[in-house]
Amino acid sequence: MALAAAWVVEELLPPDRLNQLLAWSSTNLANLHLWPAGHPVEALVVSAFVPQDSAWVWPLFALSTYTAVSALGTRRALLTLAGTHIGASAVTQTLVWWRIHHGDLPGSESHGIDTGPSYVVVAAMAIAIVAARPIWLRAVWAVLLAVAAPALLDGMGDAEPAPIGHLLSCTAGITAAPLARLRSRPLTDQGACPVEPGS
């Protein structure tokens, strides 16, 4: 619902105001710095609700978060998806910093535009593919992710940050679901010998 509202807002904003919003909420090096003018917490939170491209499709893909909550539980899903967003942003921006530091990218890339819910949604879709119920729903999410994959991974050959972040997010989602099921299983289901009364 929040992404649907963001889509409407982006359509209504004048181009200059939209560009200001994208620049302020971007999870780039300039905004993630704590000092002197950075605002990392605000950028990380707001950027997840400000689609940069194809804003109309993200509310549909974001329905996968309901499956993630169903599979992992509310708290674990929130920690997994938020952690994925933060972790993927940190890794990709560290890569940008490294490439700027070594002269592979111009310094202006520290102010690049990097917003959107894609890291969160890709992780949720991956969880849905592994753990959705009923089983046929897994195939639906697999097809949708496969359709989006060429756009999500575009630029991987040039080591661009976004496709690397999407790959990390997918890996995090695939890993999270089976780990959650393993942790929730009773001890006796994991091969432990139950203790007989009186023994």
PDB file of C-alpha atoms in Angstrom:
ATOM      1  CA  MET A   1       0.000   0.000   0.000  1.00  0.00           C
ATOM      2  CA  ALA A   2       2.854   2.378   0.829  1.00  0.00           C
ATOM      3  CA  LEU A   3       4.431   1.706  -2.560  1.00  0.00           C
ATOM      4  CA  ALA A   4       1.130   2.299  -4.329  1.00  0.00           C
ATOM      5  CA  ALA A   5       0.870   5.651  -2.552  1.00  0.00           C
ATOM      6  CA  ALA A   6       4.480   6.444  -3.478  1.00  0.00           C
ATOM      7  CA  TRP A   7       3.684   5.703  -7.120  1.00  0.00           C
ATOM      8  CA  VAL A   8       0.820   8.213  -7.035  1.00  0.00           C
ATOM      9  CA  VAL A   9       2.950  10.820  -5.283  1.00  0.00           C
ATOM     10  CA  GLU A  10       5.758  10.437  -7.813  1.00  0.00           C
ATOM     11  CA  GLU A  11       3.302  10.860 -10.663  1.00  0.00           C
ATOM     12  CA  LEU A  12       1.947  14.080  -9.122  1.00  0.00           C
ATOM     13  CA  LEU A  13       5.248  15.706  -8.153  1.00  0.00           C
ATOM     14  CA  PRO A  14       6.813  18.234 -10.544  1.00  0.00           C
ATOM     15  CA  PRO A  15      10.072  16.904 -12.057  1.00  0.00           C
ATOM     16  CA  ASP A  16      12.303  19.221 -10.013  1.00  0.00           C
ATOM     17  CA  ARG A  17      10.654  18.211  -6.718  1.00  0.00           C
ATOM     18  CA  LEU A  18      10.850  14.545  -7.668  1.00  0.00           C
ATOM     19  CA  ASN A  19      14.558  14.913  -8.426  1.00  0.00           C
ATOM     20  CA  GLN A  20      15.054  16.567  -5.037  1.00  0.00           C
ATOM     21  CA  LEU A  21      13.262  13.685  -3.319  1.00  0.00           C
ATOM     22  CA  LEU A  22      15.350  11.103  -5.173  1.00  0.00           C
ATOM     23  CA  ALA A  23      18.585  12.933  -4.352  1.00  0.00           C
ATOM     24  CA  TRP A  24      17.707  13.290  -0.641  1.00  0.00           C
ATOM     25  CA  SER A  25      16.506   9.711  -0.152  1.00  0.00           C
ATOM     26  CA  SER A  26      19.224   8.032  -2.213  1.00  0.00           C
ATOM     27  CA  THR A  27      21.408   5.531  -0.375  1.00  0.00           C
ATOM     28  CA  ASN A  28      24.588   6.974  -1.876  1.00  0.00           C
ATOM     29  CA  LEU A  29      27.885   7.691  -0.174  1.00  0.00           C
ATOM     30  CA  ALA A  30      27.081  11.352   0.388  1.00  0.00           C
ATOM     31  CA  ASN A  31      23.815  10.634   2.204  1.00  0.00           C
ATOM     32  CA  LEU A  32      25.137   7.640   4.151  1.00  0.00           C
ATOM     33  CA  HIS A  33      27.942   9.677   5.716  1.00  0.00           C
ATOM     34  CA  LEU A  34      27.246  10.606   9.324  1.00  0.00           C
ATOM     35  CA  TRP A  35      29.071  13.929   8.941  1.00  0.00           C
ATOM     36  CA  PRO A  36      28.890  16.684   7.831  1.00  0.00           C
ATOM     37  CA  ALA A  37      25.705  16.590   5.761  1.00  0.00           C
ATOM     38  CA  GLY A  38      24.707  12.933   5.652  1.00  0.00           C
ATOM     39  CA  HIS A  39      21.486  11.420   6.953  1.00  0.00           C
ATOM     40  CA  PRO A  40      21.976   7.649   6.762  1.00  0.00           C
ATOM     41  CA  VAL A  41      18.985   6.528   8.816  1.00  0.00           C
ATOM     42  CA  GLU A  42      16.498   8.720   6.954  1.00  0.00           C
ATOM     43  CA  ALA A  43      17.972   7.764   3.570  1.00  0.00           C
ATOM     44  CA  LEU A  44      17.870   4.035   4.304  1.00  0.00           C
ATOM     45  CA  VAL A  45      14.261   4.157   5.510  1.00  0.00           C
ATOM     46  CA  VAL A  46      12.784   6.518   2.916  1.00  0.00           C
ATOM     47  CA  SER A  47      14.669   5.074  -0.055  1.00  0.00           C
ATOM     48  CA  ALA A  48      12.847   1.747   0.363  1.00  0.00           C
ATOM     49  CA  PHE A  49       9.574   3.540  -0.412  1.00  0.00           C
ATOM     50  CA  VAL A  50      10.732   5.710  -3.325  1.00  0.00           C
ATOM     51  CA  PRO A  51      10.884   3.642  -6.538  1.00  0.00           C
ATOM     52  CA  GLN A  52      13.289   5.043  -9.082  1.00  0.00           C
ATOM     53  CA  ASP A  53      12.055   3.190 -12.161  1.00  0.00           C
ATOM     54  CA  SER A  54       8.843   1.341 -13.099  1.00  0.00           C
ATOM     55  CA  ALA A  55       7.093   2.566  -9.961  1.00  0.00           C
ATOM     56  CA  TRP A  56       3.824   0.915 -11.047  1.00  0.00           C
ATOM     57  CA  VAL A  57       5.217  -2.635 -10.853  1.00  0.00           C
ATOM     58  CA  TRP A  58       6.635  -2.556  -7.325  1.00  0.00           C
ATOM     59  CA  PRO A  59       3.291  -2.694  -5.463  1.00  0.00           C
ATOM     60  CA  LEU A  60       2.583  -5.989  -7.273  1.00  0.00           C
ATOM     61  CA  PHE A  61       5.995  -7.468  -6.517  1.00  0.00           C
ATOM     62  CA  ALA A  62       5.802  -6.247  -2.926  1.00  0.00           C
ATOM     63  CA  LEU A  63       2.887  -8.611  -2.277  1.00  0.00           C
ATOM     64  CA  SER A  64       5.623 -11.199  -1.793  1.00  0.00           C
ATOM     65  CA  THR A  65       6.336  -9.598   1.593  1.00  0.00           C
ATOM     66  CA  TYR A  66       3.088 -11.137   2.889  1.00  0.00           C
ATOM     67  CA  THR A  67       4.450 -14.563   2.001  1.00  0.00           C
ATOM     68  CA  ALA A  68       7.724 -13.724   3.721  1.00  0.00           C
ATOM     69  CA  VAL A  69       5.838 -12.787   6.884  1.00  0.00           C
ATOM     70  CA  SER A  70       3.789 -15.977   6.675  1.00  0.00           C
ATOM     71  CA  ALA A  71       6.910 -18.108   6.243  1.00  0.00           C
ATOM     72  CA  LEU A  72       9.210 -16.438   8.764  1.00  0.00           C
ATOM     73  CA  GLY A  73       6.890 -14.731  11.215  1.00  0.00           C
ATOM     74  CA  THR A  74       6.519 -10.982  11.518  1.00  0.00           C
ATOM     75  CA  ARG A  75       9.610 -10.221  13.586  1.00  0.00           C
ATOM     76  CA  ARG A  76      11.962 -12.519  11.672  1.00  0.00           C
ATOM     77  CA  ALA A  77      10.649 -11.302   8.306  1.00  0.00           C
ATOM     78  CA  LEU A  78      11.099  -7.670   9.345  1.00  0.00           C
ATOM     79  CA  LEU A  79      14.644  -8.310  10.534  1.00  0.00           C
ATOM     80  CA  THR A  80      15.502 -10.297   7.414  1.00  0.00           C
ATOM     81  CA  LEU A  81      14.109  -7.806   4.914  1.00  0.00           C
ATOM     82  CA  ALA A  82      15.375  -4.707   6.717  1.00  0.00           C
ATOM     83  CA  GLY A  83      18.757  -6.342   7.246  1.00  0.00           C
ATOM     84  CA  THR A  84      18.919  -7.252   3.564  1.00  0.00           C
ATOM     85  CA  HIS A  85      18.145  -3.673   2.519  1.00  0.00           C
ATOM     86  CA  ILE A  86      20.774  -2.250   4.865  1.00  0.00           C
ATOM     87  CA  GLY A  87      23.366  -4.919   4.119  1.00  0.00           C
ATOM     88  CA  ALA A  88      23.001  -4.781   0.338  1.00  0.00           C
ATOM     89  CA  SER A  89      23.144  -0.979   0.405  1.00  0.00           C
ATOM     90  CA  ALA A  90      26.271  -1.060   2.577  1.00  0.00           C
ATOM     91  CA  VAL A  91      28.039  -3.589   0.353  1.00  0.00           C
ATOM     92  CA  THR A  92      27.198  -1.851  -2.912  1.00  0.00           C
ATOM     93  CA  GLN A  93      28.160   1.589  -1.645  1.00  0.00           C
ATOM     94  CA  THR A  94      31.403   0.185  -0.264  1.00  0.00           C
ATOM     95  CA  LEU A  95      32.062  -1.073  -3.794  1.00  0.00           C
ATOM     96  CA  VAL A  96      31.335   2.413  -5.160  1.00  0.00           C
ATOM     97  CA  TRP A  97      33.732   3.933  -2.614  1.00  0.00           C
ATOM     98  CA  TRP A  98      36.421   1.393  -3.537  1.00  0.00           C
ATOM     99  CA  ARG A  99      36.082   2.088  -7.246  1.00  0.00           C
ATOM    100  CA  ILE A 100      36.162   5.878  -6.711  1.00  0.00           C
ATOM    101  CA  HIS A 101      39.215   5.494  -4.461  1.00  0.00           C
ATOM    102  CA  HIS A 102      41.016   3.499  -7.166  1.00  0.00           C
ATOM    103  CA  GLY A 103      40.015   5.798 -10.003  1.00  0.00           C
ATOM    104  CA  ASP A 104      37.561   3.436 -11.697  1.00  0.00           C
ATOM    105  CA  LEU A 105      34.648   5.825 -11.101  1.00  0.00           C
ATOM    106  CA  PRO A 106      34.463   9.636 -10.948  1.00  0.00           C
ATOM    107  CA  GLY A 107      33.957  11.264  -7.568  1.00  0.00           C
ATOM    108  CA  SER A 108      30.493  12.403  -8.656  1.00  0.00           C
ATOM    109  CA  GLU A 109      29.298   8.811  -8.198  1.00  0.00           C
ATOM    110  CA  SER A 110      29.249   9.444  -4.451  1.00  0.00           C
ATOM    111  CA  HIS A 111      26.094  11.500  -5.171  1.00  0.00           C
ATOM    112  CA  GLY A 112      24.538   8.942  -7.528  1.00  0.00           C
ATOM    113  CA  ILE A 113      20.832   8.166  -7.377  1.00  0.00           C
ATOM    114  CA  ASP A 114      20.097   4.833  -5.694  1.00  0.00           C
ATOM    115  CA  THR A 115      16.578   4.484  -4.352  1.00  0.00           C
ATOM    116  CA  GLY A 116      13.799   1.940  -4.425  1.00  0.00           C
ATOM    117  CA  PRO A 117      12.412  -1.134  -2.660  1.00  0.00           C
ATOM    118  CA  SER A 118      14.139  -3.625  -4.949  1.00  0.00           C
ATOM    119  CA  TYR A 119      16.531  -5.104  -2.373  1.00  0.00           C
ATOM    120  CA  VAL A 120      13.645  -5.716   0.041  1.00  0.00           C
ATOM    121  CA  VAL A 121      11.283  -7.025  -2.625  1.00  0.00           C
ATOM    122  CA  VAL A 122      13.832  -9.307  -4.310  1.00  0.00           C
ATOM    123  CA  ALA A 123      14.608 -10.886  -0.933  1.00  0.00           C
ATOM    124  CA  ALA A 124      10.880 -11.330  -0.235  1.00  0.00           C
ATOM    125  CA  MET A 125      10.307 -12.893  -3.650  1.00  0.00           C
ATOM    126  CA  ALA A 126      13.183 -15.304  -3.054  1.00  0.00           C
ATOM    127  CA  ILE A 127      11.665 -16.298   0.298  1.00  0.00           C
ATOM    128  CA  ALA A 128       8.316 -16.804  -1.448  1.00  0.00           C
ATOM    129  CA  ILE A 129       9.918 -19.052  -4.066  1.00  0.00           C
ATOM    130  CA  VAL A 130      11.396 -21.255  -1.337  1.00  0.00           C
ATOM    131  CA  ALA A 131       8.627 -21.238   1.254  1.00  0.00           C
ATOM    132  CA  ALA A 132       5.282 -20.074  -0.201  1.00  0.00           C
ATOM    133  CA  ARG A 133       2.132 -22.037   0.615  1.00  0.00           C
ATOM    134  CA  PRO A 134       0.361 -23.425  -1.347  1.00  0.00           C
ATOM    135  CA  ILE A 135       3.174 -24.886  -3.445  1.00  0.00           C
ATOM    136  CA  TRP A 136       1.842 -23.528  -6.757  1.00  0.00           C
ATOM    137  CA  LEU A 137       2.373 -20.009  -5.443  1.00  0.00           C
ATOM    138  CA  ARG A 138       6.115 -20.654  -5.506  1.00  0.00           C
ATOM    139  CA  ALA A 139       5.920 -21.096  -9.277  1.00  0.00           C
ATOM    140  CA  VAL A 140       4.078 -17.771  -9.619  1.00  0.00           C
ATOM    141  CA  TRP A 141       6.805 -15.881  -7.768  1.00  0.00           C
ATOM    142  CA  ALA A 142       9.531 -17.765  -9.626  1.00  0.00           C
ATOM    143  CA  VAL A 143       8.051 -16.703 -12.964  1.00  0.00           C
ATOM    144  CA  LEU A 144       7.684 -13.074 -11.857  1.00  0.00           C
ATOM    145  CA  LEU A 145      11.267 -12.943 -10.588  1.00  0.00           C
ATOM    146  CA  ALA A 146      12.517 -14.567 -13.788  1.00  0.00           C
ATOM    147  CA  VAL A 147      10.683 -11.936 -15.852  1.00  0.00           C
ATOM    148  CA  ALA A 148      12.229  -9.132 -13.790  1.00  0.00           C
ATOM    149  CA  ALA A 149      15.713 -10.696 -13.627  1.00  0.00           C
ATOM    150  CA  PRO A 150      17.136  -9.194 -16.871  1.00  0.00           C
ATOM    151  CA  ALA A 151      16.344  -5.671 -15.686  1.00  0.00           C
ATOM    152  CA  LEU A 152      17.456  -6.367 -12.109  1.00  0.00           C
ATOM    153  CA  LEU A 153      20.805  -7.799 -13.217  1.00  0.00           C
ATOM    154  CA  ASP A 154      21.482  -5.322 -16.016  1.00  0.00           C
ATOM    155  CA  GLY A 155      25.007  -3.960 -15.584  1.00  0.00           C
ATOM    156  CA  MET A 156      26.386  -6.940 -13.674  1.00  0.00           C
ATOM    157  CA  GLY A 157      29.187  -7.334 -16.222  1.00  0.00           C
ATOM    158  CA  ASP A 158      30.317  -3.772 -15.479  1.00  0.00           C
ATOM    159  CA  ALA A 159      30.198  -4.371 -11.692  1.00  0.00           C
ATOM    160  CA  GLU A 160      27.461  -1.778 -11.229  1.00  0.00           C
ATOM    161  CA  PRO A 161      26.156  -1.656  -7.660  1.00  0.00           C
ATOM    162  CA  ALA A 162      22.435  -2.270  -8.248  1.00  0.00           C
ATOM    163  CA  PRO A 163      22.681  -5.718  -9.894  1.00  0.00           C
ATOM    164  CA  ILE A 164      25.199  -6.830  -7.270  1.00  0.00           C
ATOM    165  CA  GLY A 165      22.769  -5.692  -4.577  1.00  0.00           C
ATOM    166  CA  HIS A 166      19.951  -7.620  -6.231  1.00  0.00           C
ATOM    167  CA  LEU A 167      22.055 -10.779  -6.359  1.00  0.00           C
ATOM    168  CA  LEU A 168      22.938 -10.391  -2.676  1.00  0.00           C
ATOM    169  CA  SER A 169      19.272  -9.818  -1.821  1.00  0.00           C
ATOM    170  CA  CYS A 170      18.177 -12.934  -3.686  1.00  0.00           C
ATOM    171  CA  THR A 171      20.835 -14.969  -1.900  1.00  0.00           C
ATOM    172  CA  ALA A 172      19.732 -13.612   1.480  1.00  0.00           C
ATOM    173  CA  GLY A 173      16.106 -14.503   0.772  1.00  0.00           C
ATOM    174  CA  ILE A 174      16.897 -18.026  -0.416  1.00  0.00           C
ATOM    175  CA  THR A 175      19.037 -18.591   2.677  1.00  0.00           C
ATOM    176  CA  ALA A 176      16.574 -17.127   5.187  1.00  0.00           C
ATOM    177  CA  ALA A 177      13.587 -19.407   4.603  1.00  0.00           C
ATOM    178  CA  PRO A 178      15.209 -22.817   5.199  1.00  0.00           C
ATOM    179  CA  LEU A 179      17.167 -21.458   8.173  1.00  0.00           C
ATOM    180  CA  ALA A 180      13.921 -20.207   9.690  1.00  0.00           C
ATOM    181  CA  ARG A 181      12.276 -23.610   9.279  1.00  0.00           C
ATOM    182  CA  LEU A 182      15.315 -25.345  10.772  1.00  0.00           C
ATOM    183  CA  ARG A 183      15.306 -23.103  13.824  1.00  0.00           C
ATOM    184  CA  SER A 184      11.559 -23.595  14.388  1.00  0.00           C
ATOM    185  CA  ARG A 185      11.695 -27.411  14.320  1.00  0.00           C
ATOM    186  CA  PRO A 186      11.454 -29.236  17.651  1.00  0.00           C
ATOM    187  CA  LEU A 187      14.742 -30.605  18.955  1.00  0.00           C
ATOM    188  CA  THR A 188      13.554 -34.210  18.513  1.00  0.00           C
ATOM    189  CA  ASP A 189      12.940 -33.529  14.795  1.00  0.00           C
ATOM    190  CA  GLN A 190      16.594 -32.580  14.368  1.00  0.00           C
ATOM    191  CA  GLY A 191      17.909 -35.983  15.297  1.00  0.00           C
ATOM    192  CA  ALA A 192      18.172 -35.664  19.059  1.00  0.00           C
ATOM    193  CA  CYS A 193      17.163 -38.658  21.147  1.00  0.00           C
ATOM    194  CA  PRO A 194      14.212 -37.896  23.395  1.00  0.00           C
ATOM    195  CA  VAL A 195      14.726 -38.635  27.088  1.00  0.00           C
ATOM    196  CA  GLU A 196      12.415 -41.335  28.373  1.00  0.00           C
ATOM    197  CA  PRO A 197      10.627 -40.625  31.639  1.00  0.00           C
ATOM    198  CA  GLY A 198      12.382 -42.257  34.562  1.00  0.00           C
ATOM    199  CA  SER A 199      15.594 -42.977  32.687  1.00  0.00           C
TER     200      SER A 199
END
